[in-house]
XYZ file of C-alpha atoms in Angstrom:
704
model
C -0.080 -78.062 -52.468
C -3.558 -76.980 -51.093
C -4.302 -73.142 -51.594
C -6.638 -71.917 -48.964
C -8.396 -68.440 -48.521
C -10.229 -67.368 -45.097
C -13.073 -65.094 -44.888
C -14.100 -63.498 -41.457
C -17.130 -61.516 -40.959
C -17.757 -59.970 -37.287
C -21.420 -59.402 -36.699
C -23.460 -57.980 -33.677
C -24.090 -61.620 -32.164
C -21.753 -63.941 -34.096
C -18.388 -63.848 -35.946
C -18.779 -66.130 -38.966
C -15.761 -67.652 -40.726
C -15.215 -69.566 -44.041
C -12.417 -71.465 -45.409
C -12.198 -72.449 -49.189
C -9.593 -74.664 -51.076
C -9.418 -73.657 -54.713
C -8.194 -76.812 -56.134
C -10.667 -79.327 -54.662
C -13.626 -76.850 -54.202
C -13.725 -77.846 -50.313
C -15.598 -75.321 -48.192
C -15.450 -75.388 -44.372
C -17.526 -72.792 -41.944
C -17.753 -71.968 -38.223
C -19.903 -69.845 -36.365
C -18.786 -68.239 -32.896
C -20.019 -65.788 -30.589
C -18.671 -62.473 -30.840
C -16.243 -61.221 -28.168
C -17.374 -57.513 -27.734
C -14.679 -56.561 -25.264
C -11.793 -57.739 -27.484
C -13.367 -58.784 -31.079
C -9.860 -59.983 -32.203
C -10.150 -62.695 -29.644
C -13.175 -64.436 -31.479
C -11.398 -63.967 -34.802
C -8.260 -65.629 -33.705
C -9.829 -68.474 -31.687
C -12.229 -68.999 -34.757
C -9.369 -69.111 -37.282
C -7.500 -71.416 -35.119
C -10.066 -73.717 -34.597
C -11.195 -73.660 -38.489
C -7.625 -74.493 -39.347
C -6.923 -77.157 -36.969
C -10.173 -78.820 -37.513
C -9.618 -79.062 -41.394
C -5.960 -79.704 -41.545
C -5.252 -76.272 -42.856
C -1.297 -75.386 -42.679
C -0.774 -71.661 -42.296
C 1.661 -71.525 -45.211
C -0.990 -72.628 -47.484
C -3.269 -69.656 -46.819
C -3.024 -67.202 -49.591
C -5.248 -64.568 -48.132
C -7.439 -63.507 -45.321
C -10.343 -61.309 -46.186
C -12.099 -59.628 -43.260
C -15.605 -57.359 -42.768
C -16.835 -56.027 -39.509
C -19.727 -54.015 -37.988
C -17.188 -52.739 -35.141
C -16.889 -49.274 -36.386
C -20.575 -48.822 -37.096
C -21.273 -49.932 -33.784
C -18.609 -47.434 -32.302
C -20.578 -44.672 -34.031
C -23.844 -45.756 -32.759
C -22.671 -46.334 -29.181
C -20.196 -43.544 -29.156
C -17.165 -45.566 -28.314
C -14.788 -43.716 -30.540
C -11.576 -41.649 -29.723
C -11.856 -38.182 -28.147
C -12.016 -36.247 -31.364
C -11.389 -32.606 -32.268
C -11.952 -30.778 -35.426
C -10.290 -27.589 -37.208
C -12.644 -25.631 -39.668
C -12.100 -22.396 -41.506
C -12.905 -19.356 -39.243
C -16.330 -18.878 -38.827
C -17.607 -22.150 -39.734
C -17.137 -24.410 -36.699
C -20.763 -24.646 -36.040
C -21.799 -26.194 -39.454
C -21.551 -29.387 -37.982
C -24.117 -28.628 -35.352
C -26.600 -26.459 -37.519
C -26.634 -29.200 -40.077
C -28.998 -28.569 -42.928
C -31.689 -27.338 -40.748
C -34.129 -29.922 -41.730
C -36.458 -31.582 -39.145
C -36.698 -35.402 -39.677
C -40.079 -35.151 -37.820
C -41.899 -32.009 -38.667
C -44.437 -32.579 -35.920
C -42.150 -33.338 -33.073
C -41.881 -29.987 -30.939
C -39.202 -31.958 -28.761
C -37.141 -33.246 -31.463
C -33.568 -34.341 -30.547
C -30.790 -33.779 -33.091
C -28.059 -35.963 -33.202
C -25.285 -34.748 -31.109
C -22.001 -33.871 -33.144
C -19.076 -36.420 -32.501
C -16.962 -33.509 -31.519
C -18.811 -31.090 -28.788
C -18.094 -27.264 -29.405
C -15.524 -27.147 -26.858
C -13.464 -29.755 -28.866
C -13.847 -27.526 -32.132
C -11.518 -24.996 -33.343
C -11.123 -22.346 -36.000
C -8.381 -21.496 -38.395
C -7.601 -18.120 -40.147
C -7.247 -18.657 -43.955
C -9.597 -18.735 -46.952
C -9.889 -20.135 -50.164
C -12.671 -19.191 -52.502
C -15.024 -21.380 -54.553
C -12.532 -21.999 -57.496
C -9.656 -23.098 -54.800
C -7.932 -19.658 -55.000
C -6.212 -18.313 -51.861
C -8.016 -15.050 -50.849
C -6.598 -15.146 -47.349
C -3.121 -16.938 -46.203
C -3.547 -19.660 -43.748
C -2.048 -18.775 -40.413
C -0.276 -21.719 -39.260
C 0.962 -20.261 -35.931
C -2.548 -19.806 -34.848
C -3.607 -23.401 -36.047
C -0.791 -24.641 -34.101
C -1.788 -22.867 -30.997
C -5.470 -24.158 -31.243
C -4.217 -27.590 -31.854
C -2.118 -27.704 -28.751
C -5.091 -26.321 -26.754
C -7.200 -29.444 -28.126
C -4.273 -31.894 -27.656
C -4.038 -30.566 -24.079
C -7.844 -31.349 -23.676
C -7.336 -35.005 -24.516
C -7.808 -34.875 -28.170
C -6.111 -37.991 -29.943
C -7.598 -37.530 -33.274
C -8.143 -34.644 -35.278
C -10.533 -33.858 -38.214
C -9.359 -31.197 -40.615
C -12.253 -29.834 -42.863
C -11.486 -26.269 -44.409
C -13.876 -24.422 -46.761
C -13.604 -25.420 -50.340
C -10.936 -28.054 -49.704
C -12.601 -30.113 -52.117
C -11.426 -27.707 -54.821
C -8.118 -27.386 -53.527
C -6.293 -29.234 -50.774
C -3.418 -26.879 -50.241
C -4.497 -25.373 -47.070
C -5.286 -28.899 -45.582
C -1.980 -30.257 -46.732
C -0.125 -27.371 -45.140
C -1.944 -27.808 -41.912
C -1.312 -31.617 -41.969
C 2.600 -31.238 -42.311
C 2.803 -28.686 -39.567
C 0.568 -30.558 -37.112
C 2.474 -33.893 -37.877
C 5.620 -32.281 -36.981
C 4.469 -30.644 -33.770
C 2.333 -33.480 -32.621
C 3.467 -36.845 -34.094
C 1.198 -39.020 -32.202
C -2.113 -37.296 -33.432
C -4.219 -39.025 -35.827
C -5.184 -36.750 -38.705
C -8.206 -36.789 -41.302
C -8.521 -34.324 -44.200
C -11.733 -33.766 -45.795
C -9.786 -33.510 -49.322
C -8.961 -37.073 -48.821
C -11.895 -38.775 -47.329
C -14.740 -36.676 -48.958
C -13.638 -34.426 -51.701
C -16.935 -33.275 -52.873
C -19.104 -30.279 -52.282
C -21.826 -29.936 -49.412
C -20.037 -28.602 -46.259
C -22.210 -30.437 -43.568
C -21.851 -33.874 -45.270
C -18.366 -33.354 -46.126
C -17.702 -32.240 -42.398
C -19.724 -35.208 -40.839
C -17.905 -37.822 -43.121
C -14.425 -36.327 -42.103
C -15.388 -36.119 -38.304
C -16.742 -39.569 -38.394
C -13.643 -40.993 -39.908
C -11.419 -39.104 -37.427
C -13.633 -40.426 -34.531
C -13.166 -44.260 -35.420
C -9.490 -43.978 -36.841
C -7.403 -44.582 -33.693
C -9.814 -47.589 -32.739
C -9.737 -49.087 -36.371
C -6.063 -48.667 -36.466
C -5.527 -50.405 -33.169
C -7.959 -53.180 -33.979
C -6.538 -53.683 -37.215
C -3.014 -53.645 -36.000
C -3.807 -56.088 -33.298
C -5.538 -58.424 -35.747
C -2.746 -58.437 -38.265
C -0.324 -59.179 -35.334
C -2.382 -62.233 -33.728
C -2.976 -63.610 -37.109
C 0.883 -63.697 -37.611
C 1.171 -65.712 -34.260
C -0.837 -68.098 -35.705
C 1.528 -68.395 -38.475
C -0.405 -66.640 -41.160
C 1.862 -64.640 -43.484
C -0.642 -63.918 -46.254
C -2.005 -60.659 -47.110
C -5.062 -59.316 -45.220
C -7.941 -57.808 -47.440
C -10.795 -55.794 -46.146
C -14.273 -55.398 -47.625
C -15.491 -51.897 -48.044
C -19.010 -50.695 -48.056
C -18.971 -50.525 -51.799
C -18.910 -54.193 -52.335
C -15.253 -54.474 -53.106
C -12.103 -55.409 -51.386
C -8.971 -53.173 -50.542
C -5.776 -53.461 -48.808
C -5.399 -53.247 -45.120
C -3.398 -49.947 -45.250
C -6.026 -48.309 -47.359
C -8.492 -49.443 -44.540
C -6.477 -48.016 -41.758
C -6.292 -44.642 -43.447
C -10.128 -44.421 -44.369
C -11.930 -46.830 -41.792
C -15.151 -44.685 -42.818
C -15.180 -46.965 -45.857
C -15.818 -49.865 -43.880
C -18.898 -49.113 -41.987
C -21.372 -51.500 -44.232
C -18.669 -53.852 -45.281
C -20.540 -57.023 -43.639
C -23.950 -56.207 -45.352
C -22.100 -55.550 -48.521
C -20.535 -58.918 -48.675
C -23.784 -60.461 -47.975
C -25.081 -58.817 -51.001
C -22.070 -59.969 -53.146
C -22.629 -63.424 -52.060
C -26.356 -63.247 -52.823
C -25.500 -62.097 -56.317
C -23.055 -64.973 -56.670
C -25.159 -67.763 -55.906
C -28.207 -66.210 -57.610
C -26.425 -66.188 -61.059
C -25.575 -69.674 -60.687
C -29.304 -70.380 -60.670
C -29.748 -68.106 -63.830
C -31.590 -65.305 -61.750
C -30.098 -61.866 -61.992
C -33.052 -60.019 -60.632
C -33.249 -60.458 -56.848
C -33.978 -59.187 -53.466
C -30.948 -60.127 -51.193
C -32.196 -60.579 -47.517
C -29.628 -60.958 -45.057
C -30.837 -61.302 -41.222
C -28.358 -61.593 -38.582
C -28.480 -61.619 -34.774
C -28.985 -57.802 -34.533
C -30.334 -56.557 -37.791
C -31.757 -57.325 -41.115
C -30.861 -55.868 -44.466
C -32.249 -55.824 -48.025
C -30.589 -54.931 -51.295
C -32.404 -54.702 -54.615
C -30.205 -56.505 -57.386
C -30.853 -55.944 -60.775
C -29.085 -57.475 -63.935
C -26.712 -59.198 -61.261
C -25.544 -55.890 -60.021
C -26.316 -54.378 -56.316
C -27.736 -50.982 -56.283
C -24.944 -48.546 -55.282
C -25.372 -45.038 -53.555
C -22.770 -42.293 -52.697
C -24.172 -41.436 -49.203
C -26.172 -43.040 -46.202
C -26.905 -42.171 -42.685
C -25.341 -43.995 -39.730
C -26.387 -43.932 -35.975
C -29.891 -42.732 -36.500
C -31.716 -41.169 -33.558
C -34.976 -42.859 -34.786
C -34.367 -46.258 -36.682
C -36.280 -45.731 -39.804
C -36.308 -41.668 -39.920
C -34.256 -40.357 -42.662
C -32.229 -37.299 -41.659
C -31.893 -38.508 -37.875
C -28.482 -39.763 -38.272
C -24.944 -38.761 -39.277
C -24.854 -38.346 -42.935
C -21.727 -40.311 -44.436
C -20.522 -39.343 -48.063
C -18.989 -42.622 -49.213
C -19.616 -45.162 -52.109
C -21.844 -47.868 -50.561
C -24.131 -50.890 -51.350
C -27.580 -49.535 -51.424
C -29.037 -51.223 -48.315
C -31.919 -50.804 -46.470
C -32.255 -51.810 -42.801
C -35.714 -53.678 -42.889
C -36.179 -55.306 -39.407
C -34.780 -56.817 -36.446
C -32.359 -59.763 -35.803
C -32.427 -62.763 -33.826
C -31.329 -60.884 -30.740
C -34.138 -58.440 -30.799
C -36.420 -58.110 -27.754
C -40.014 -58.821 -27.662
C -41.872 -56.566 -25.154
C -45.307 -54.993 -24.329
C -45.392 -51.207 -25.073
C -47.098 -48.249 -23.330
C -50.413 -49.115 -25.032
C -50.412 -52.901 -23.969
C -49.270 -53.990 -27.476
C -46.764 -56.613 -28.439
C -43.546 -54.961 -30.211
C -40.219 -56.417 -31.322
C -37.002 -54.359 -30.931
C -35.405 -52.013 -31.568
C -33.377 -53.036 -28.239
C -31.160 -56.218 -28.937
C -29.809 -58.975 -26.716
C -26.663 -59.250 -29.008
C -24.083 -62.172 -27.925
C -23.577 -60.620 -24.281
C -25.888 -61.334 -22.601
C -27.644 -62.849 -25.832
C -31.260 -64.277 -26.058
C -32.560 -66.061 -22.957
C -32.194 -69.623 -24.355
C -28.485 -68.759 -24.616
C -28.129 -69.188 -20.604
C -25.890 -66.508 -20.600
C -27.797 -64.158 -18.491
C -30.476 -62.729 -20.879
C -33.683 -62.132 -19.144
C -35.740 -60.442 -22.012
C -37.485 -62.764 -24.290
C -35.990 -62.208 -27.998
C -36.871 -63.379 -31.409
C -34.448 -66.405 -31.222
C -36.361 -67.654 -28.117
C -39.662 -67.208 -30.138
C -38.178 -69.501 -33.005
C -37.156 -72.128 -30.627
C -40.564 -72.310 -29.012
C -42.100 -72.431 -32.438
C -40.060 -75.569 -33.428
C -38.199 -73.864 -36.037
C -34.786 -74.167 -34.194
C -33.337 -77.386 -32.957
C -31.893 -76.754 -29.595
C -29.524 -79.669 -29.924
C -28.121 -78.588 -33.225
C -27.828 -74.666 -32.843
C -24.758 -73.279 -34.368
C -23.831 -76.837 -35.322
C -24.365 -77.888 -31.676
C -21.384 -75.521 -30.315
C -23.868 -73.407 -28.244
C -25.959 -75.189 -25.562
C -29.653 -73.997 -25.762
C -32.109 -73.761 -22.802
C -35.591 -74.308 -24.145
C -37.270 -74.031 -20.719
C -35.666 -70.753 -20.158
C -37.242 -69.560 -23.239
C -40.545 -70.893 -22.560
C -40.331 -69.223 -19.066
C -39.697 -65.886 -20.426
C -42.503 -66.090 -22.987
C -44.937 -67.264 -20.236
C -43.981 -64.039 -18.489
C -44.644 -61.911 -21.401
C -47.801 -63.824 -22.282
C -49.073 -63.197 -18.934
C -48.902 -59.544 -19.298
C -50.448 -59.797 -22.652
C -53.187 -62.358 -21.155
C -52.251 -64.515 -24.266
C -50.842 -68.138 -24.399
C -47.029 -68.063 -24.722
C -47.330 -69.923 -28.149
C -49.367 -67.417 -29.449
C -47.133 -64.588 -28.363
C -44.128 -66.385 -29.867
C -45.905 -66.593 -33.156
C -46.976 -62.994 -32.911
C -43.365 -62.291 -32.604
C -42.318 -64.133 -35.667
C -45.174 -62.698 -37.554
C -44.569 -58.917 -36.437
C -40.993 -59.448 -37.615
C -41.961 -60.742 -41.006
C -44.462 -57.681 -41.512
C -42.018 -55.000 -40.296
C -39.609 -56.635 -42.851
C -42.135 -56.950 -45.730
C -43.525 -53.332 -45.055
C -39.825 -51.816 -45.489
C -39.269 -53.980 -48.610
C -42.377 -52.954 -50.271
C -41.495 -49.360 -49.700
C -37.790 -49.591 -50.607
C -38.633 -51.790 -53.962
C -41.619 -49.311 -54.990
C -39.232 -46.245 -54.275
C -37.317 -47.710 -57.244
C -40.367 -48.217 -59.461
C -40.156 -51.975 -59.158
C -42.581 -54.605 -58.192
C -41.293 -57.124 -55.844
C -43.289 -59.988 -57.398
C -40.862 -59.767 -60.220
C -38.072 -60.721 -57.932
C -36.467 -63.644 -56.268
C -35.718 -63.662 -52.697
C -31.988 -64.788 -51.786
C -32.266 -65.560 -47.801
C -28.806 -65.589 -46.015
C -27.661 -65.045 -42.789
C -28.395 -66.995 -39.674
C -32.088 -65.595 -39.500
C -32.780 -65.245 -43.214
C -33.864 -68.682 -44.071
C -35.930 -68.962 -40.801
C -38.147 -65.947 -41.854
C -37.920 -65.760 -45.712
C -40.935 -67.964 -46.044
C -43.349 -65.513 -44.487
C -41.407 -62.451 -45.742
C -41.962 -63.721 -49.194
C -45.485 -64.610 -48.708
C -46.357 -61.134 -47.496
C -44.525 -59.153 -50.349
C -45.632 -61.825 -53.281
C -42.262 -63.281 -54.029
C -42.651 -66.671 -55.709
C -39.119 -67.989 -55.424
C -36.788 -68.219 -52.457
C -33.343 -69.279 -53.177
C -31.006 -70.415 -49.969
C -27.613 -70.986 -50.964
C -25.286 -73.491 -49.428
C -23.964 -72.275 -46.058
C -26.559 -69.445 -46.141
C -25.850 -68.814 -42.212
C -22.225 -67.729 -43.083
C -22.975 -66.112 -46.749
C -21.240 -62.875 -45.841
C -18.015 -64.561 -44.779
C -18.290 -66.451 -48.120
C -19.084 -63.382 -50.080
C -15.798 -61.907 -48.906
C -13.852 -64.449 -50.602
C -15.721 -64.563 -54.223
C -15.483 -60.351 -54.512
C -13.589 -58.270 -56.791
C -11.166 -55.478 -55.603
C -12.578 -52.095 -55.938
C -11.526 -48.365 -55.650
C -13.951 -45.456 -55.885
C -12.627 -41.954 -56.571
C -14.414 -38.747 -56.813
C -14.172 -34.818 -57.645
C -16.102 -31.785 -57.584
C -16.128 -29.794 -60.788
C -18.550 -27.559 -62.544
C -18.807 -28.708 -66.184
C -21.353 -27.634 -68.517
C -21.242 -29.634 -71.720
C -22.945 -27.157 -73.963
C -20.113 -24.620 -73.403
C -17.060 -26.041 -71.615
C -14.003 -27.614 -73.185
C -14.383 -31.515 -73.301
C -10.594 -31.772 -73.038
C -10.495 -30.445 -69.635
C -13.157 -32.889 -68.506
C -11.176 -35.539 -70.037
C -7.925 -34.356 -68.099
C -10.014 -34.464 -64.822
C -11.376 -37.965 -65.407
C -7.721 -39.240 -66.519
C -6.396 -37.938 -63.221
C -9.113 -39.979 -61.147
C -8.554 -42.937 -63.261
C -4.667 -42.864 -62.564
C -5.422 -42.673 -58.700
C -7.752 -45.740 -58.994
C -5.251 -47.843 -61.141
C -2.401 -46.959 -58.851
C -4.357 -48.278 -55.697
C -5.515 -51.434 -57.582
C -2.048 -52.294 -58.703
C -0.951 -52.913 -55.247
C -3.325 -55.873 -55.300
C -2.581 -57.212 -58.871
C -0.964 -60.509 -57.340
C -4.636 -61.574 -56.313
C -6.563 -59.773 -58.852
C -6.651 -59.167 -62.745
C -6.792 -56.154 -64.902
C -8.820 -53.215 -63.797
C -12.003 -52.357 -65.666
C -12.673 -48.758 -65.176
C -16.247 -47.002 -65.218
C -17.212 -43.295 -65.384
C -19.983 -41.954 -63.597
C -21.113 -38.206 -62.879
C -23.487 -36.443 -60.573
C -25.388 -34.006 -62.744
C -28.386 -31.602 -62.583
C -30.192 -28.666 -64.820
C -28.762 -25.474 -63.731
C -30.870 -24.024 -61.156
C -31.642 -27.150 -59.396
C -30.397 -27.865 -55.729
C -29.829 -31.845 -55.761
C -28.111 -34.076 -58.119
C -28.678 -37.191 -60.182
C -25.960 -39.882 -60.553
C -25.687 -41.164 -64.165
C -23.350 -43.451 -66.195
C -21.140 -41.792 -68.715
C -19.609 -43.295 -71.841
C -16.122 -44.870 -71.630
C -13.220 -42.357 -72.374
C -11.132 -41.039 -73.646
C -13.360 -37.864 -74.552
C -10.669 -36.263 -76.673
C -7.206 -37.195 -78.402
C -6.183 -39.600 -80.929
C -7.734 -42.429 -78.981
C -11.220 -40.910 -78.793
C -14.092 -42.717 -80.234
C -15.714 -39.551 -81.653
C -14.352 -37.312 -84.186
C -14.676 -34.176 -82.263
C -15.334 -32.449 -79.175
C -18.775 -31.341 -80.214
C -19.940 -34.852 -80.593
C -18.764 -35.821 -77.146
C -20.345 -33.055 -75.529
C -23.672 -34.087 -77.171
C -23.274 -37.476 -75.998
C -22.486 -36.649 -72.333
C -25.563 -34.216 -72.191
C -27.743 -36.802 -73.724
C -26.226 -39.535 -71.095
C -27.852 -37.219 -68.320
C -31.115 -36.518 -70.186
C -32.062 -39.757 -70.766
C -31.503 -41.081 -67.239
C -33.530 -37.873 -65.908
C -36.329 -38.780 -68.281
C -36.256 -42.481 -67.159
C -36.398 -41.437 -63.514
C -38.662 -38.219 -63.582
C -40.593 -38.831 -66.757
C -39.866 -35.663 -68.301
C -37.001 -32.964 -68.680
C -37.422 -29.547 -68.512
C -37.150 -27.530 -71.789
C -34.186 -25.510 -72.914
C -32.376 -25.871 -69.552
C -28.554 -26.467 -69.722
C -27.082 -29.555 -67.953
C -24.211 -28.933 -65.401
C -21.975 -32.073 -64.256
C -21.138 -31.463 -60.585
C -19.140 -34.371 -59.295
C -17.105 -36.868 -61.319
C -16.704 -40.245 -60.131
C -14.489 -43.137 -61.167
C -14.808 -46.779 -60.246
C -12.133 -49.369 -60.869
C -12.992 -53.012 -60.582
C -10.472 -56.129 -60.350
C -11.845 -59.616 -60.647
C -9.990 -62.331 -58.382
C -7.359 -64.339 -60.472
C -8.349 -67.515 -58.810
C -12.045 -68.635 -58.934
C -13.792 -70.648 -56.425
C -15.744 -73.602 -57.885
C -17.434 -75.830 -55.277
C -17.107 -79.463 -55.465
C -19.631 -81.206 -57.453
C -22.473 -82.754 -55.551
C -24.195 -86.056 -55.914
C -26.574 -86.115 -58.914
C -28.859 -88.587 -57.661
C -30.116 -90.459 -54.563
C -32.823 -90.163 -51.858
C -32.896 -88.570 -48.493
C -35.089 -89.549 -45.637
C -35.921 -86.956 -42.657
C -33.673 -87.381 -39.711
C -36.749 -86.597 -37.352
C -39.761 -85.329 -36.934
C -40.972 -82.591 -34.483
C -44.099 -80.118 -33.777
C -43.685 -77.277 -35.756
C -45.906 -73.951 -35.780
C -47.559 -72.887 -39.052
C -50.316 -70.497 -38.794
C -52.153 -71.558 -42.124
C -52.109 -75.348 -40.871
C -53.839 -74.040 -37.640
C -51.060 -74.442 -35.406
C -48.280 -77.143 -34.411
C -48.034 -80.073 -37.021
C -45.433 -82.899 -37.022
C -42.869 -81.832 -39.674
C -40.192 -83.566 -41.346
C -36.523 -82.406 -40.410
C -33.802 -82.927 -42.959
C -29.996 -82.394 -42.691
C -28.801 -80.130 -45.656
C -25.564 -82.152 -46.088
C -27.483 -85.308 -46.892
C -29.794 -83.878 -49.823
C -28.707 -84.818 -52.982
C -29.032 -82.871 -56.156
C -32.601 -83.351 -57.532
C -34.395 -83.589 -54.160
C -37.820 -82.307 -54.128
C -40.530 -82.158 -51.328
C -43.365 -80.374 -50.595
C -43.702 -78.334 -47.213
C -44.051 -78.279 -44.493
C -40.300 -79.238 -43.726
C -37.309 -77.914 -42.292
C -33.675 -78.039 -43.659
C -31.101 -77.721 -40.999
C -27.618 -76.917 -41.430
C -24.787 -76.009 -38.970
C -25.210 -72.142 -39.354
C -29.107 -71.705 -40.095
C -32.282 -73.453 -40.822
C -34.708 -73.182 -43.732
C -38.186 -72.892 -42.964
C -40.532 -74.120 -45.710
C -44.188 -73.732 -45.210
C -47.102 -75.852 -46.148
C -47.507 -73.995 -49.337
C -43.887 -74.172 -50.443
C -42.068 -76.817 -52.403
C -38.354 -77.167 -51.892
C -35.799 -78.421 -54.464
C -31.997 -78.882 -54.304
C -30.600 -77.468 -57.513
C -27.143 -78.675 -59.281
C -25.427 -75.865 -57.493
C -26.469 -76.896 -54.211
C -28.636 -74.139 -53.651
C -32.152 -75.009 -52.170
C -34.854 -73.473 -54.389
C -38.440 -72.990 -52.661
C -41.319 -72.205 -54.844
C -44.498 -70.992 -53.228
C -47.577 -72.173 -54.770
C -50.216 -69.844 -53.255
C -49.452 -66.278 -52.659
C -52.848 -65.373 -50.626
C -51.871 -64.572 -47.040
């Protein structure tokens, strides 16, 4: 009996779907426009079409895995629930005061991002814990219920509870939760001790509030999705991709939707790792470009970089400090540029600019013929010959090239330039913006991009990878099979993952190692208990310990890997606690010196936040069907395609990817089309089909 899995990734422009069959290695994909008014509609329509077209019986689907940018967009566009907040008396304005840093020192009219809960919807609660979690003032439940009632009367449907020092003890927050649930059973509650149990009040409060803001929307959407998939006959479990690059069950995602914010891009990074390892490459730059944005992830030794916080909904796109700080574990991604829907325009200085405004899927670029009037990046790629108007999204979406030309003729008139020159300018600006951001991102981590390969995914990644690679000095591009739906595929090869953290104050030189071991053991118990719920689909849990540390007196922390435990007891690898204490301190000092070049002399180390990660690999591994090992392939057509280094438009051979055998090799210029994207290989590139099915492009001359 066939056994299938289905992956679904909702993006700002397209919803991508992939179905894989484990026994035969079959893979089928579909790209459909996202329905923003009701995202579940595109999902259900796409799943139905995918199942019908490929004869997939509902009872044969083992699981459905999902990623989405819906909740990120809800934060950006302020489309969440009417949300209130309860804070310790005297502290409700922390969310507005922030950290009192300016993200632009020289802007005298700086706009700080507005809190998700205005001051009128923020209440205070009498009662206080000290920094050790001990009660120094009893919690006033009666007053808290009175304040909550007033917020509910003002229309609040979701409430964030963020009390002082709740990361140390959750006793007050749990008492509030029990009382409020009894008094207001329909009110959605979010506790800081459950969402972000770590120090730094502003970041903890903003994370809690953001979770509360999107929670009703997330619960409604995920419940609706589950119901409508059941109506299709699917009774399999639904898994959700988290921002950390791992999978979790639906109920966990509903309780903590904040962990889903970067789920789609994280799946793209997982997919890039999967395909690059098949080519024997483990140091790569994962370049994922969709219809709205492009993202880059630095991957070393086959592991995506991970961080424990990021910013959402920035006021200025690339200005650090201008957004909402979110304290979650996430794949370390950088937004490096525009997407296919990004709009080209003339700025106030008369210069050509691209983005940040995007046409999305509604109305979309001009060529979609859905009401878009402003020229977009996709329109430029169509004019330059990189896209085939008759085979866009596999031929499912009609394309109007004349409308695209008209839009660029209008912009060209404003700029006094030929429309073709303007279209090339847009393509080149996008590549340069991405290259500039990539250079900084890689350099900040002490790396040289020339030592990495570029893995191009998403609908736009293969279109732009060639010129991005040339600008940053990358010599090799890998374009995996079905690159345009790589994030949806990444969902189906991901491990299950759970992260837990806790704030402590542990000094290896003086504190008892047994206490540290007890705290780690408690976190590991939480992690394994959560992953056990997925044990039917995923294997044994592998645990990893980390900690945020600092030299005493420093204000910021460095996250370091710690040795595996236990650190005390009969099972311990070391004979005594003193040996463990020395190893723990050395773990921090070694990483600190690697990062900063030196360590301060005679300064004790303090571990501040403990972190445990649990990973469970899928029990079923997908192995794609073997491709033909020999054969010849001929172009299906030729058409004029613009290459700057060739002096303009040149007749270029066009290949269909599904017809290319393993071992195919050709010198550029050429295009390779598939249903979800097109790979552009310029005159200095040479394309080869690897045994895995990936297209590998070698760039001969790196001079721009």
